[in-house]
XYZ file of C-alpha atoms in Angstrom:
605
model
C 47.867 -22.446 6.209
C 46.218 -22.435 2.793
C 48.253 -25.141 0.629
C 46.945 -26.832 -2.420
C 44.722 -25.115 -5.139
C 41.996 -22.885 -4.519
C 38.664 -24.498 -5.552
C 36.930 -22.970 -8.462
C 32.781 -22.885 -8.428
C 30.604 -24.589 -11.527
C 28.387 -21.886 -12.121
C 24.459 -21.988 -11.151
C 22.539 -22.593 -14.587
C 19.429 -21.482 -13.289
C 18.489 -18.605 -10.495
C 16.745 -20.978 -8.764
C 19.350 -23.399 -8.212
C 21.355 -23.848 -5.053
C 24.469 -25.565 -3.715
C 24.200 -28.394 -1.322
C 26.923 -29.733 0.849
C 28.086 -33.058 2.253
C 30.550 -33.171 4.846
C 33.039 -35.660 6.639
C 36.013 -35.636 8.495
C 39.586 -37.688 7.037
C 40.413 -40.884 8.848
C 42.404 -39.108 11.267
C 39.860 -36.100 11.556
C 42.211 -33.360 10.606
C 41.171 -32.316 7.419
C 37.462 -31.481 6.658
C 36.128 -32.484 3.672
C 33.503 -31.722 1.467
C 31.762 -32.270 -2.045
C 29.014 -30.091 -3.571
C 25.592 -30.977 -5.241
C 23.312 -28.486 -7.341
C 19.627 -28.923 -6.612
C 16.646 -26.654 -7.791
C 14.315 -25.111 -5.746
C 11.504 -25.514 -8.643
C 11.360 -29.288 -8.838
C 7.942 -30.726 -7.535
C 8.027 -31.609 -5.028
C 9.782 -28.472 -3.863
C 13.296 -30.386 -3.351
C 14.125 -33.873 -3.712
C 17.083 -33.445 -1.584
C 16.710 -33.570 2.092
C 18.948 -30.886 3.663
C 19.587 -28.593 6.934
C 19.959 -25.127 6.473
C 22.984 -23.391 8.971
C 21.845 -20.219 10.770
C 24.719 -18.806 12.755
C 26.965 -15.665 13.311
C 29.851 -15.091 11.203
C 31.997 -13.826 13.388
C 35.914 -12.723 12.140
C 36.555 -12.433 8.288
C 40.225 -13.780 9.040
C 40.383 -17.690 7.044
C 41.759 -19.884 9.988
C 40.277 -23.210 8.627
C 39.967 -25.111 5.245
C 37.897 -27.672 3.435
C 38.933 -29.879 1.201
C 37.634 -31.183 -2.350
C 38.007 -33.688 -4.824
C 41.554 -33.189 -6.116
C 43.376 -30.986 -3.807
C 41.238 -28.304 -4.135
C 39.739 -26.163 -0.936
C 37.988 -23.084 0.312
C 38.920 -21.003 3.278
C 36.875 -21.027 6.425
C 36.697 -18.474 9.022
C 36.601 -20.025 12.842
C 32.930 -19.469 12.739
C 32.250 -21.896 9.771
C 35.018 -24.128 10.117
C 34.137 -24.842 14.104
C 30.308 -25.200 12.821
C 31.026 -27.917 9.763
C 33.813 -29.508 12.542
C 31.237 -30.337 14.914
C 28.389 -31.729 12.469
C 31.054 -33.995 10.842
C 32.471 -35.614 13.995
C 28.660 -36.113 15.221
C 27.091 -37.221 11.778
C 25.189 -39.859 13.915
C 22.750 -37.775 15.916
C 19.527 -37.715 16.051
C 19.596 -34.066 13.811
C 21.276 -35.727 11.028
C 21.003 -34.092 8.035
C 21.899 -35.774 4.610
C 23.167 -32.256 3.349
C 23.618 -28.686 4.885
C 23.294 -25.579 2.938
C 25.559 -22.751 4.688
C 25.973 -18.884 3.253
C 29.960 -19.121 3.697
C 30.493 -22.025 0.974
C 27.123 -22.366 -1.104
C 26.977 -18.945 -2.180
C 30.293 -18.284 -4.445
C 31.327 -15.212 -1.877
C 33.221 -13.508 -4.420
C 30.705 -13.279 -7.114
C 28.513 -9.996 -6.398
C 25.925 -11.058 -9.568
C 25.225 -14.834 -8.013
C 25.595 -13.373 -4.442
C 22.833 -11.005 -5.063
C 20.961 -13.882 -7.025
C 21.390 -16.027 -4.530
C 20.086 -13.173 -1.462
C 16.782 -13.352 -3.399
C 16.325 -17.344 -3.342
C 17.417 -17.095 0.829
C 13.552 -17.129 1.800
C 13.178 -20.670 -0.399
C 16.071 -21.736 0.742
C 15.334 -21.857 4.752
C 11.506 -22.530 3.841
C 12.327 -25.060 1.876
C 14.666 -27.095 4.330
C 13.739 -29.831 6.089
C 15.100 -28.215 9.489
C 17.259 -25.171 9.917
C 20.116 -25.713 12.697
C 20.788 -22.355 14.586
C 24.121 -22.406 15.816
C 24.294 -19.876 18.800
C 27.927 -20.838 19.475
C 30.205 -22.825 21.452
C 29.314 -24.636 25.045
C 30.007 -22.191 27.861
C 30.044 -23.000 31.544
C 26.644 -22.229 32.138
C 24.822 -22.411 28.430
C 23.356 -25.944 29.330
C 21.714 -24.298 32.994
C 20.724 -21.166 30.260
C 18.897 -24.361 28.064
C 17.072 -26.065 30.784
C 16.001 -23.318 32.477
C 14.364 -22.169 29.674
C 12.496 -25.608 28.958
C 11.388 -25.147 32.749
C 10.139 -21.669 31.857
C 7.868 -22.902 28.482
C 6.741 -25.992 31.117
C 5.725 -23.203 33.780
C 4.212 -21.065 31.381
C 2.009 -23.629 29.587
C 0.955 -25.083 32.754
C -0.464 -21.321 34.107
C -1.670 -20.197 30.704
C -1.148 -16.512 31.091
C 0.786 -16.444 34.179
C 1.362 -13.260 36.429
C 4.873 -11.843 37.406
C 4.405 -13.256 40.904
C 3.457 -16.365 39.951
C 6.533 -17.103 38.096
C 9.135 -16.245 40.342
C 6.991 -17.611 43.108
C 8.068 -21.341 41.606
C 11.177 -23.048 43.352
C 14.104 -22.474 40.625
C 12.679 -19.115 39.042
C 13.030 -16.619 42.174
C 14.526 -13.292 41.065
C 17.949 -14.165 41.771
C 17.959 -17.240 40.666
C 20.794 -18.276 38.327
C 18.948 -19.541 35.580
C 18.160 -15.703 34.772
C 21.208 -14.897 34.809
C 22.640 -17.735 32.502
C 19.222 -16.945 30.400
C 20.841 -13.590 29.644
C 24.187 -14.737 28.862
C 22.906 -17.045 26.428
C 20.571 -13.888 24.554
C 23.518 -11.486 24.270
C 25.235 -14.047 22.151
C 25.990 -12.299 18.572
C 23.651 -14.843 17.092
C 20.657 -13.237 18.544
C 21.677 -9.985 16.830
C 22.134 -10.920 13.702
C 19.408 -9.268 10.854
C 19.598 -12.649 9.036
C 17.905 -14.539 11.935
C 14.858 -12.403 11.092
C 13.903 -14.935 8.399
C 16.030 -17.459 8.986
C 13.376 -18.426 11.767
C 10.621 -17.224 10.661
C 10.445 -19.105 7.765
C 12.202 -22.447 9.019
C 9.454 -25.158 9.292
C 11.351 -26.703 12.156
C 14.197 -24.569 13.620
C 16.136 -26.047 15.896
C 18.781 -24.338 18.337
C 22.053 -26.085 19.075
C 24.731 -24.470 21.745
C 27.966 -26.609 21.696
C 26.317 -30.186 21.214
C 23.238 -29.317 23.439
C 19.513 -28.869 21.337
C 16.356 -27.273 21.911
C 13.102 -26.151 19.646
C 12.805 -22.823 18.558
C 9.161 -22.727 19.199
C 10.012 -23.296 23.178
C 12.672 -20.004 23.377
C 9.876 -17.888 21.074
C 6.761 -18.882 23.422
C 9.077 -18.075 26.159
C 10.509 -14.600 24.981
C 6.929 -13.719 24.116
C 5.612 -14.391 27.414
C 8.650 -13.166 29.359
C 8.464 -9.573 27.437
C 4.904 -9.124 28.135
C 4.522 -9.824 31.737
C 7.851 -7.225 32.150
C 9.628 -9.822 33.375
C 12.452 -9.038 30.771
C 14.320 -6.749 33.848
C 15.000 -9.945 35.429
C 17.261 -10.893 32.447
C 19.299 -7.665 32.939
C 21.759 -7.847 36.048
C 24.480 -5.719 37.477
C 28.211 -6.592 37.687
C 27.188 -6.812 41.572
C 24.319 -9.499 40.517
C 21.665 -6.973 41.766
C 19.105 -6.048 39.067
C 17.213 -3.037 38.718
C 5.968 -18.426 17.213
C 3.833 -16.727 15.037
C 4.345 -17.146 11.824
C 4.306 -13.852 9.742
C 2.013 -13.960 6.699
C 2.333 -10.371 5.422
C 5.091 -7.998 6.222
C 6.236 -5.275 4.426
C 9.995 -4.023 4.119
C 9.286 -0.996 6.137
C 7.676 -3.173 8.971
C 10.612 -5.444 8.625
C 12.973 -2.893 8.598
C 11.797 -1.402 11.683
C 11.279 -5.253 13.186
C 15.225 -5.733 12.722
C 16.307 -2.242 14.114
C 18.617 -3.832 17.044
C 20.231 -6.254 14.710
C 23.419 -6.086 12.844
C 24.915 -7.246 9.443
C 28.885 -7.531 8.517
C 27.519 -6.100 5.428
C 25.396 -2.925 5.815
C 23.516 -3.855 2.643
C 22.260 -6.852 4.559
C 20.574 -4.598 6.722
C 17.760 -3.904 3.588
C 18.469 -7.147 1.723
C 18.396 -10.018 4.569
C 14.794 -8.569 4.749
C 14.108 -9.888 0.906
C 12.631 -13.240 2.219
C 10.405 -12.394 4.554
C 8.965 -8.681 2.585
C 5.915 -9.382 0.821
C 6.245 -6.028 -0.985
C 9.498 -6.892 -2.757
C 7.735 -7.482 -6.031
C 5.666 -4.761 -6.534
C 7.753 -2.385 -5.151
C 10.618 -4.132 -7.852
C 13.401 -3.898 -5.593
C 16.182 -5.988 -6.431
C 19.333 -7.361 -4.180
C 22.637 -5.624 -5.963
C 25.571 -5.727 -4.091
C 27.691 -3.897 -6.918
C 25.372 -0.588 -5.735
C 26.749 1.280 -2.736
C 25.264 1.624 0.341
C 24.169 4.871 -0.382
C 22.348 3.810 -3.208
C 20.662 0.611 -1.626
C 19.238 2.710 1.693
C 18.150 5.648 -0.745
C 16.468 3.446 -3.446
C 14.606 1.033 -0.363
C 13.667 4.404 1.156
C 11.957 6.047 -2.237
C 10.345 2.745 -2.473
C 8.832 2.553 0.485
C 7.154 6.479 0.127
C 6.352 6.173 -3.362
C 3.501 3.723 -1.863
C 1.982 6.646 -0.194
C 1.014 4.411 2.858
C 3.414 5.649 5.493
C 6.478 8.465 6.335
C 7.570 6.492 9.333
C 10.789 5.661 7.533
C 11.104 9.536 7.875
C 10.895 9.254 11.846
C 14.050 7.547 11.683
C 16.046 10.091 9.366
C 17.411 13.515 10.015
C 20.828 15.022 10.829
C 20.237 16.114 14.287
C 19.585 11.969 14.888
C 23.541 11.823 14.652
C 24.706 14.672 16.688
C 25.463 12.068 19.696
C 29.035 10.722 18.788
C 27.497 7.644 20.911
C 25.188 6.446 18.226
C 27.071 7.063 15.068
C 28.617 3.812 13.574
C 28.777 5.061 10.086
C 28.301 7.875 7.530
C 27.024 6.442 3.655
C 26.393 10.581 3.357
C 22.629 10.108 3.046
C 20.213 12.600 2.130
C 18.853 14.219 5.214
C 15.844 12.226 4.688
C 17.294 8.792 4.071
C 17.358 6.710 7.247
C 20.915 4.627 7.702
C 19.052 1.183 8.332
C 22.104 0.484 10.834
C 20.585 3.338 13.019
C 16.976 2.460 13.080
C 15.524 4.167 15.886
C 11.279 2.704 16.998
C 8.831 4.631 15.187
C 6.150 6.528 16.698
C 3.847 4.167 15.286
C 4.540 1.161 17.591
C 2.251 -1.995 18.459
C 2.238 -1.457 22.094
C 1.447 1.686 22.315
C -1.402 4.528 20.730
C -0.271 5.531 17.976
C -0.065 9.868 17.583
C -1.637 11.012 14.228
C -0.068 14.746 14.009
C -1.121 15.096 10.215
C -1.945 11.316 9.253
C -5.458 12.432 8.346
C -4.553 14.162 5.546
C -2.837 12.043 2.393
C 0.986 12.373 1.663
C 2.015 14.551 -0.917
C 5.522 14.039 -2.132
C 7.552 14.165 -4.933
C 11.327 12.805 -5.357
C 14.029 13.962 -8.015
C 16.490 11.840 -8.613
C 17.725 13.310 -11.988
C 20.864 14.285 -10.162
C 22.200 10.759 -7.983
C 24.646 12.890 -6.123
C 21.544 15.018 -4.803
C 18.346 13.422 -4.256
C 15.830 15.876 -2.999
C 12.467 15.386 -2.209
C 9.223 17.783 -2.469
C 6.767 17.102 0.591
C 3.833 19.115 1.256
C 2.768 20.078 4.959
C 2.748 23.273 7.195
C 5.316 25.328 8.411
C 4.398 25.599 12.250
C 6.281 27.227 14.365
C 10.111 27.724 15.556
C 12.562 26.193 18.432
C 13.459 29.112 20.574
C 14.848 27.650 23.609
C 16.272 24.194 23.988
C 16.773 22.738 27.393
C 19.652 21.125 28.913
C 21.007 17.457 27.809
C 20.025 14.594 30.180
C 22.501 13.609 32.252
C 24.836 10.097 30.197
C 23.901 6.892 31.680
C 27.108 5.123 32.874
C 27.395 1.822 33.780
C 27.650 1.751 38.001
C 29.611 -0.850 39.421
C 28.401 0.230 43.603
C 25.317 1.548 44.928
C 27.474 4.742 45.793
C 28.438 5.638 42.617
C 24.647 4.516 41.322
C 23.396 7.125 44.300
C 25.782 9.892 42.587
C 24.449 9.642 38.856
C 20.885 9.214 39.782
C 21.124 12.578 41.810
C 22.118 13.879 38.239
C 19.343 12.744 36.949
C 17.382 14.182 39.958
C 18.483 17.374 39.616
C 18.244 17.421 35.731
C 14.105 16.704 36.288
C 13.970 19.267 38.522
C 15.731 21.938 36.394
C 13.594 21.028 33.422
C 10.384 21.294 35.250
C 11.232 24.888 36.063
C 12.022 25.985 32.891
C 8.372 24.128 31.634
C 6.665 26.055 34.624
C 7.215 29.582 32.948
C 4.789 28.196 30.093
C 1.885 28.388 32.087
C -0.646 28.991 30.640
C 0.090 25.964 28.559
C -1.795 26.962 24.808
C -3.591 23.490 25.746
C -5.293 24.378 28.926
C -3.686 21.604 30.438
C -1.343 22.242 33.382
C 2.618 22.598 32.896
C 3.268 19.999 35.305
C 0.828 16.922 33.551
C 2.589 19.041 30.067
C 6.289 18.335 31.500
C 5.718 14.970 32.472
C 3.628 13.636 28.953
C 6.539 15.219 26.822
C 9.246 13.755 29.143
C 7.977 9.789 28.137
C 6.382 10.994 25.042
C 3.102 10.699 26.197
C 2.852 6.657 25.884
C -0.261 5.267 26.223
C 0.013 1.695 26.446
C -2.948 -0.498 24.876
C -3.769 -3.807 26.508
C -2.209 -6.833 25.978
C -3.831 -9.965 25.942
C -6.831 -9.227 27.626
C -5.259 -8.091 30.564
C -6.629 -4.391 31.789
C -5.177 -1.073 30.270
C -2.551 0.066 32.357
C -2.575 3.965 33.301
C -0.503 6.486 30.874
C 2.960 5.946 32.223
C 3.384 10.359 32.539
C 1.104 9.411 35.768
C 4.384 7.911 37.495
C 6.573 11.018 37.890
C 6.212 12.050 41.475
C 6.556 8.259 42.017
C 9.780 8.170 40.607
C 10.795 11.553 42.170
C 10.051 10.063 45.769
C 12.230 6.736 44.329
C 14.897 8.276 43.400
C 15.036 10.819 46.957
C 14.643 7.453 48.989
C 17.975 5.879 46.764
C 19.786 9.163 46.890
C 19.479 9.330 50.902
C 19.883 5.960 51.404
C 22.872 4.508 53.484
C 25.086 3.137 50.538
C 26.603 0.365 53.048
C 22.959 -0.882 54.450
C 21.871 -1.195 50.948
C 24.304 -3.278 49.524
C 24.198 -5.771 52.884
C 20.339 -5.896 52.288
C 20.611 -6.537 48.265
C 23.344 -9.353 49.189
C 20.932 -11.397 51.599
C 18.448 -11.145 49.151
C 16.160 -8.804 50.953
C 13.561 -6.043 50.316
C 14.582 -2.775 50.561
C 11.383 -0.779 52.714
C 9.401 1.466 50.378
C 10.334 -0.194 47.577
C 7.597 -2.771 46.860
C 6.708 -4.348 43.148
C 4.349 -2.084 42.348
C 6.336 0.675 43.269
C 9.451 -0.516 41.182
C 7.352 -1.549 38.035
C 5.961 2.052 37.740
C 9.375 3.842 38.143
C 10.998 1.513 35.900
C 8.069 2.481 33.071
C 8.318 5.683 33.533
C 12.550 5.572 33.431
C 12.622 3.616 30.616
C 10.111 6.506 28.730
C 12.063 8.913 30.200
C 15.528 7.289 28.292
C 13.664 7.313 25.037
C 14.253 10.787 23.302
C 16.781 13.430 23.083
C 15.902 17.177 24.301
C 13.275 19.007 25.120
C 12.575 22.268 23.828
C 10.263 25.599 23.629
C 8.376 27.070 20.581
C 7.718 30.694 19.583
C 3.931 29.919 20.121
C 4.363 28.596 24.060
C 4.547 25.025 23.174
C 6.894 22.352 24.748
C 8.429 19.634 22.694
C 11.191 16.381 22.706
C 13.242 16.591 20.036
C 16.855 15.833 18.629
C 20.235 16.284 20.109
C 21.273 17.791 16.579
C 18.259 20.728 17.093
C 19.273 24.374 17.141
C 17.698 27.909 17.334
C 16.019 29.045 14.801
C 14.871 25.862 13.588
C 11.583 25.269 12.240
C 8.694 22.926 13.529
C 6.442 21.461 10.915
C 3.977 18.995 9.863
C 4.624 16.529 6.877
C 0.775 15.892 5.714
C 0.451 11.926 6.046
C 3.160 11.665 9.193
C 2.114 10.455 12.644
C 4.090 13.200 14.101
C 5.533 17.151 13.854
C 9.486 16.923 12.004
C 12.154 19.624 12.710
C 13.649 21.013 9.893
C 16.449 23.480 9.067
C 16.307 26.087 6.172
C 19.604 25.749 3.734
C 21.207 29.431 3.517
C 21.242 30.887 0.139
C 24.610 30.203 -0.432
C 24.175 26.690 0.174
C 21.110 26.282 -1.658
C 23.304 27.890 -4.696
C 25.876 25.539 -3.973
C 23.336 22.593 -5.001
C 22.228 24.176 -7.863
C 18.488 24.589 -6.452
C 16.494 26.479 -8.624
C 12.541 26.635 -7.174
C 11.394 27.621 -3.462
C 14.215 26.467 -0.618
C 15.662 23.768 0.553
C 15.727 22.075 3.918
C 17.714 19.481 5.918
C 15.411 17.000 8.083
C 16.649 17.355 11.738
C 14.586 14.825 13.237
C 10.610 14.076 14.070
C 9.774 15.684 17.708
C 7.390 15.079 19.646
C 4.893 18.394 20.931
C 2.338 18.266 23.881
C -1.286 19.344 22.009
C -0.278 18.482 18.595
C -0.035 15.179 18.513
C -3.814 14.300 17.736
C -3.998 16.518 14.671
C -4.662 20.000 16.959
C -1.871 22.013 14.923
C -3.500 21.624 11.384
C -4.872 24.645 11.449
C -1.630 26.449 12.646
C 0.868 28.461 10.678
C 0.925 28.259 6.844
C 0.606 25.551 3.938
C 4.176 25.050 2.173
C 6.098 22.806 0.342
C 9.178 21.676 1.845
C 11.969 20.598 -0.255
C 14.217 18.157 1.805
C 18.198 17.217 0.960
């Protein structure tokens, strides 16, 4: 395809310059053209140059398209850009018009790792600094335009109810559970666009953001006030159907990188350094922690310096919540080995911290101030000293939940959730030989708060606090007996008309789906030499030990290196651990076990 020579970038004089582009079509609109402008972000005021700034998923590396220059010259495009820069040039004359874009692909010189990085730094000025920023979620699809409007009737609905209840939502003509716009809603969010890390700042710091599917275009502001309300009325399980078609805005003024980090978990980067750096614009903290975008440094080196960083502050281990070896046990949820320290989190496998928003948050040992200490003197093996207290040890570790598999009938659904059935009740017998629970508290209310991690929801928006979801379990034991020994055939004729199945009214339904989704959250539980019950890691074994980390919200398994491998790293003073995982353990979660077991240092690999 390529033909003709291969355009060569004028460098940036200044780090705060950028490339601008202008774009047009040939007279025959075949060949897309282009020419580039250099504007400075420092000019007052901010940039003389109107200009749109592209957000939009990159897609396949593979160079299917060109642009042309002055000259002959031209740069590949992959069918992501080239479809993007096709379809703004042929429609130059609507109403979102921009004088000049500014897109990754061309104004950053791709092959230059010192502007590139340069460049990554100025990406928060650059989509602030824009006069609009055009999200691109992708081609026109057969039902993307139904997916659009429905959501404009959604923001309508929900402005005209002010805090609107589940009921009263799909109670309006258009919105009932089943209706399609749901459906189409849902096909429009699993778009890659919506999992992109970049997005993170790309909207939040757009001053008008603007989202175009095919040639169709709607604010930002009306999807984000819709999302917002949509996640916390629950209404999100009406976005999530079955192949059968059953179904079971503010703008951030301080974030950190660690809250960012763990804000961007579910999204994804072509380049795992992206996950940390695509952060840059919207981290407050970048500065002071003097962090700086380098993509000549491995990935290794980019997760291990963010996560030094981010404990040398002494504010938080919750990056530490989402480390340890037993985290990648599960060949489901490994995408890809940087060999970390045990203690490094891989920012492409993010799990939620205990800490989250929406619910209380545990404070195992947070009352007392971290004490750690990193070596680096040795790249190839980081360690890190952490005080805390050695606990207690795993002694028995229960069976693995049963794998969720997609169903595509309610008979095979029946079959897996009597595997989940039976796994309950297996569990719970194994829990009921710890009575007496060290607590006081009963085995049963024990079983059930380690099962969901003891969540305790706080209120949202004034509405009232909602019971602690371990309440729900005989609920959704007497759920899932009424699906198991239901007739398969009656079921599916009932779900097809669009009827209720009896006994299975919305209260009933929201509680079991709380307490299921809790119940999905962790790995395994096990049992302690001291009679306590736990959830930890897949990656857990015998023998392990159960600690506290003083400044973490909650206990941490770790495993003890052998003397032969501690001799192996050339460790010299006290012994050296792997991090396993954090855990979660019934009666220690509110500080109880700080005056359990012994004061140590921990050295962690």
């Amino acid at each position: 395809m390529a033909s003709g020579i291969p355009f060569q970038y004028l460098p940036l004089e200044k780090t705060s310059d950028i490339r601008l582009l202008q774009i047009s079509l040939s007279p025959d609109s075949k060949r897309l053209c282009g020419k580039f402008t250099h504007v400075s972000l420092d000019v007052i005021p901010p940039i003389r140059v109107p200009y749109a700034a592209i957000s939009y998923h990159w897609g396949s590396a593979d160079m299917c398209d060109q642009i042309r220059f002055d000259e002959g010259h031209y740069l590949g495009l992959n069918s992501s850009a080239g479809k993007i820069l096709r379809s703004f040039a042929a429609h130059l004359d609507f109403e979102f018009e921009p004088c000049f874009l500014w897109i990754d692909a061309l104004c950053i010189n791709q092959n230059y790792n010192m502007e590139k990085g340069s460049q990554v730094r100025q990406i928060g000025r650059i989509y602030s600094s824009a006069r609009q920023v055009l999200a691109w979620i992708g081609d026109e699809s057969t039902d993307s335009d139904l997916a659009m409007d429905f959501v404009v009737i959604l923001h309508d609905l929900m402005i005209y109810f002010g805090t609107p209840s589940f009921s009263d939502v799909i109670s309006v003509p258009g919105c009932e559970h089943r209706s399609p716009g749901w459906k189409a809603l849902d096909a429009l969010l699993q778009r890659p666009w919506f999992s992109r890390t970049w997005i993170i700042q790309e909207v939040v710091l757009g001053t008008h953001v603007v989202r175009l599917c095919g040639q169709k275009a709607m604010n930002w502001s009306a999807l984000g006030f819709v999302a917002n309300v949509i996640i916390g009325l629950d209404l999100e399980k009406l976005l999530f159907f079955r192949r059968d078609g059953s179904f079971p805005d503010e703008k951030v003024s301080s974030v950190t990188l660690e809250y960012a980090l763990f804000q961007g978990l579910d999204f994804k980067a072509t380049n795992p350094r992206d996950k940390v750096y695509a952060l840059f614009g919207i981290s407050t903290d970048i500065e002071a922690m003097g962090i700086d975008v380098n993509y000549n440094a491995t990935v290794k080196e980019v997760y291990t310096d963010a996560t030094i960083r981010i404990l040398n502050q002494g504010t938080s281990l919750s990056l530490l919540n989402s480390a340890g070896i037993g985290k990648y046990r599960n060949d489901e949820h490994i995408s890809i080995n940087h060999d970390l320290p045990s203690w490094v989190p891989d920012s492409n496998l993010l799990s939620i911290p205990a800490s989250s928003e929406d619910y209380k948050m545990p404070e195992a040992s947070k009352a007392k101030k971290s004490l750690i200490n990193i070596n680096s003197t040795n790249p190839d093996r980081i360690s890190m000293k952490i005080q805390g207290r050695s606990v207690s040890r795993v002694t028995a570790i229960y069976p693995s939940r049963p794998t969720t598999v997609y169903k595509n009938n309610v008979g095979e659904f029946q079959v897996e959730l009597k595997q989940r059935r039976d796994w309950i009740i297996e569990t719970m017998n194994y829990a009921s030989r710890l009575e007496p629970y060290p607590s006081g508290i009963p085995w049963r209310q024990v079983y059930s708060r380690t099962l969901v991690n003891n969540k305790l929801p706080l209120p949202f928006r004034g509405m009232p606090v909602e019971p602690p979801y371990w309440e729900h379990l005989d609920v959704l034991l007497e759920v899932l007996e009424n699906i198991i020994g239901a007739n398969a055939q009656e079921v599916s004729e009932i779900e097809k008309a669009g009827g209720v199945i009896e006994g299975f009214d919305e209260e009933i339904v929201e509680k079991t789906r709380k307490f299921a989704s809790g119940v999905a959250f962790r790995g395994r539980m096990f049992e302690m030499d001291n009679g306590y019950l736990g959830m930890g890691q897949e990656g857990m074994e015998v023998g392990d030990e159960v600690c506290l980390f003083y400044g973490g919200e909650t206990p941490y398994i770790v495993r003890r290196l052998t003397e032969c491998q501690s001799k192996a790293t050339n460790q010299t003073s006290g012994h050296e651990y792997v991090l396993v995982g954090d855990c979660y353990v019934d009666g220690w979660m509110d500080g109880e076990a700080m005056g359990i077991g012994e004061e140590k240092e921990f050295v962690l690999v």
